[in-house]
Coordinates of C-alpha atoms in Angstrom, one line a residue:
M10 CA 11.4 6.3 3.0
G11 CA 14.9 5.9 1.8
S12 CA 13.0 3.6 -0.8
Y13 CA 10.6 6.3 -1.4
H14 CA 13.6 8.5 -2.6
L15 CA 15.2 5.9 -5.1
T16 CA 12.9 5.4 -6.8
Y17 CA 14.2 9.2 -8.2
L18 CA 16.9 8.3 -9.4
S19 CA 18.5 9.6 -12.7
A20 CA 21.2 9.4 -14.7
D21 CA 23.0 12.6 -12.7
T22 CA 22.8 11.1 -10.0
S23 CA 25.7 10.8 -7.6
N24 CA 27.4 7.4 -6.8
L25 CA 27.3 9.1 -2.7
T26 CA 23.9 10.0 -2.8
I27 CA 22.1 6.5 -3.9
M28 CA 24.7 5.1 -1.4
T29 CA 24.0 7.4 1.3
I30 CA 20.3 6.6 0.4
S31 CA 21.1 2.9 -0.3
F32 CA 22.1 2.8 4.1
I33 CA 19.8 4.2 5.0
R34 CA 17.2 2.1 3.8
G35 CA 19.4 -0.7 4.8
I36 CA 18.8 0.5 8.7
G37 CA 15.6 1.2 8.4
L38 CA 14.8 -2.4 6.9
G39 CA 17.4 -4.0 9.3
L40 CA 15.4 -1.9 12.1
A41 CA 12.2 -3.5 11.2
M42 CA 12.2 -6.5 10.5
M43 CA 12.7 -7.8 15.0
P44 CA 9.7 -5.7 14.9
I45 CA 7.7 -6.8 12.4
S46 CA 8.6 -11.0 13.7
T47 CA 7.8 -9.9 17.1
V48 CA 4.7 -8.7 16.3
G49 CA 4.2 -11.7 14.0
M50 CA 5.0 -14.3 16.7
N51 CA 3.0 -11.7 18.9
A52 CA 0.1 -13.3 17.4
V53 CA 0.2 -16.8 17.3
P54 CA -1.0 -18.8 20.3
L55 CA 2.6 -20.1 23.0
K56 CA 2.2 -23.7 23.2
L57 CA 2.1 -23.1 19.0
T58 CA 4.9 -21.0 19.5
G59 CA 8.1 -23.0 18.4
R60 CA 6.1 -24.0 14.9
A61 CA 5.7 -20.9 13.9
S62 CA 8.6 -20.1 14.4
A63 CA 10.8 -23.1 12.7
L64 CA 8.0 -21.8 10.1
T65 CA 8.4 -17.8 9.5
N66 CA 12.2 -19.2 9.1
T67 CA 11.1 -21.5 6.8
L68 CA 8.9 -19.0 4.6
R69 CA 11.3 -16.2 5.2
N70 CA 13.9 -18.3 3.4
I71 CA 11.3 -19.6 0.9
F72 CA 10.3 -15.8 -0.6
S73 CA 13.9 -14.6 0.1
S74 CA 14.6 -16.9 -3.2
I75 CA 11.9 -16.3 -4.7
S76 CA 12.0 -12.2 -4.4
V77 CA 15.3 -12.3 -5.0
T78 CA 13.9 -14.3 -8.9
I79 CA 10.9 -11.9 -9.3
V80 CA 12.7 -8.5 -9.1
A81 CA 15.9 -9.9 -11.0
T82 CA 12.9 -10.9 -14.0
L83 CA 11.1 -7.7 -12.9
M84 CA 14.4 -5.5 -14.2
T85 CA 15.1 -7.5 -17.2
T86 CA 12.4 -7.7 -18.5
K87 CA 11.7 -4.5 -17.8
T88 CA 15.7 -3.0 -18.7
T89 CA 14.3 -4.9 -21.9
N90 CA 11.1 -3.3 -22.8
N91 CA 12.6 0.2 -22.1
Y92 CA 15.2 -0.2 -24.2
A93 CA 12.9 -1.2 -27.6
R94 CA 10.1 1.6 -26.4
L95 CA 13.6 4.6 -25.8
A96 CA 15.6 3.0 -29.1
E97 CA 12.2 4.1 -30.8
N98 CA 12.7 7.2 -30.8
V99 CA 16.3 7.3 -31.5
T100 CA 16.1 6.7 -35.5
L101 CA 17.8 8.3 -38.3
S102 CA 15.2 10.9 -39.4
N103 CA 14.7 12.2 -35.8
Q104 CA 17.3 15.3 -36.1
A105 CA 17.6 16.2 -33.1
V106 CA 19.4 12.9 -32.7
T107 CA 21.4 13.3 -36.7
D108 CA 22.1 17.0 -35.0
T109 CA 24.2 15.1 -32.1
I110 CA 25.6 11.8 -33.7
K111 CA 27.1 14.0 -36.6
Q112 CA 28.4 16.7 -32.6
I113 CA 29.6 13.4 -31.5
Q114 CA 31.2 11.9 -35.3
G115 CA 33.1 15.7 -35.0
L116 CA 34.2 15.1 -32.2
Y117 CA 36.4 12.0 -32.4
M118 CA 37.8 12.7 -35.7
T119 CA 39.5 15.4 -34.1
S120 CA 40.9 13.3 -32.1
G121 CA 42.1 11.3 -35.5
V122 CA 39.7 9.1 -35.7
S123 CA 38.6 8.4 -39.3
S124 CA 34.7 9.2 -40.7
T125 CA 33.4 6.4 -41.0
E126 CA 34.4 5.3 -37.1
A127 CA 33.9 7.8 -35.8
Q128 CA 30.4 8.0 -37.4
A129 CA 29.5 3.7 -35.9
S130 CA 31.4 5.7 -32.4
A131 CA 29.1 7.5 -31.6
I132 CA 26.3 5.1 -32.4
T133 CA 28.0 3.1 -30.2
A134 CA 27.8 5.5 -27.6
I135 CA 24.0 6.9 -28.4
A136 CA 23.4 3.4 -27.7
G137 CA 24.9 3.2 -24.7
V138 CA 23.5 6.0 -23.3
V139 CA 20.0 4.8 -24.8
Q140 CA 20.7 1.7 -22.7
K141 CA 21.6 2.9 -19.7
Q142 CA 18.4 5.3 -19.0
A143 CA 16.8 1.9 -20.0
Y144 CA 18.4 0.6 -16.7
L145 CA 17.7 3.5 -14.8
D146 CA 14.3 3.6 -15.4
A147 CA 13.8 -0.4 -14.6
I148 CA 16.0 0.3 -11.4
N149 CA 13.0 2.8 -10.9
Y150 CA 10.5 0.2 -11.5
T151 CA 11.7 -1.8 -9.9
I152 CA 11.8 0.2 -6.4
A153 CA 8.4 1.6 -6.2
F154 CA 7.6 -2.2 -7.3
T155 CA 9.5 -3.4 -4.0
T156 CA 8.3 -0.1 -2.3
I157 CA 4.9 -1.1 -2.7
T158 CA 5.1 -5.1 -1.2
V159 CA 7.2 -3.6 1.6
F160 CA 3.7 -1.0 2.6
A161 CA 1.2 -4.2 1.2
A162 CA 3.5 -5.6 4.2
I163 CA 3.1 -3.2 7.1
I164 CA -0.5 -3.2 6.9
L165 CA -0.9 -7.3 7.3
V166 CA 1.2 -6.6 10.1
F167 CA -1.2 -4.4 12.2
L168 CA -4.2 -6.2 10.7
M169 CA -2.0 -8.6 12.4
K170 CA -1.2 -6.8 15.5
A171 CA -5.3 -6.4 15.2
Q172 CA -6.9 -9.6 15.0
K173 CA -5.1 -10.3 18.3
Q174 CA -5.7 -7.7 20.0
K175 CA -8.7 -8.2 19.0
E176 CA -8.3 -12.1 21.0
I177 CA -7.3 -10.6 23.5
Y178 CA -10.8 -8.3 24.5
K179 CA -12.8 -11.5 24.2
C180 CA -11.8 -13.5 26.5

């Protein structure tokens, strides 16, 4: 449930909210790992338990490394794509952007900054907001992707359990 709530982050989400949701997510994942491993090992014949345990640990380490790479690549790609998409709308021909630049420029000028420097600072501030939104959208996308992946893994675990029960009933 914590993963699901992380898909609704916004620029206004407080750090405490993010930490609380991440804490709940971490506890949930931690509590889920042992039962998932147990169900997986129960699906293996007793004489192959040692090999299955070694294979499980090896695959867990390999796929942990691969998954970190996939998530990092996904985040980077989505951030770049989102920034390009959002930046298309942030042009000087957009009246809302022009008005915002003038407002920010006015704030800088009231603190003693020259008009040219104030305009450059205003444009930099808007670019920063666009970058943050692009990154936030990438985080939401990546968390949604990992949540779907976790649910798919849970379904596969239940299918393994169902297969083992079928074998028990055949004997």
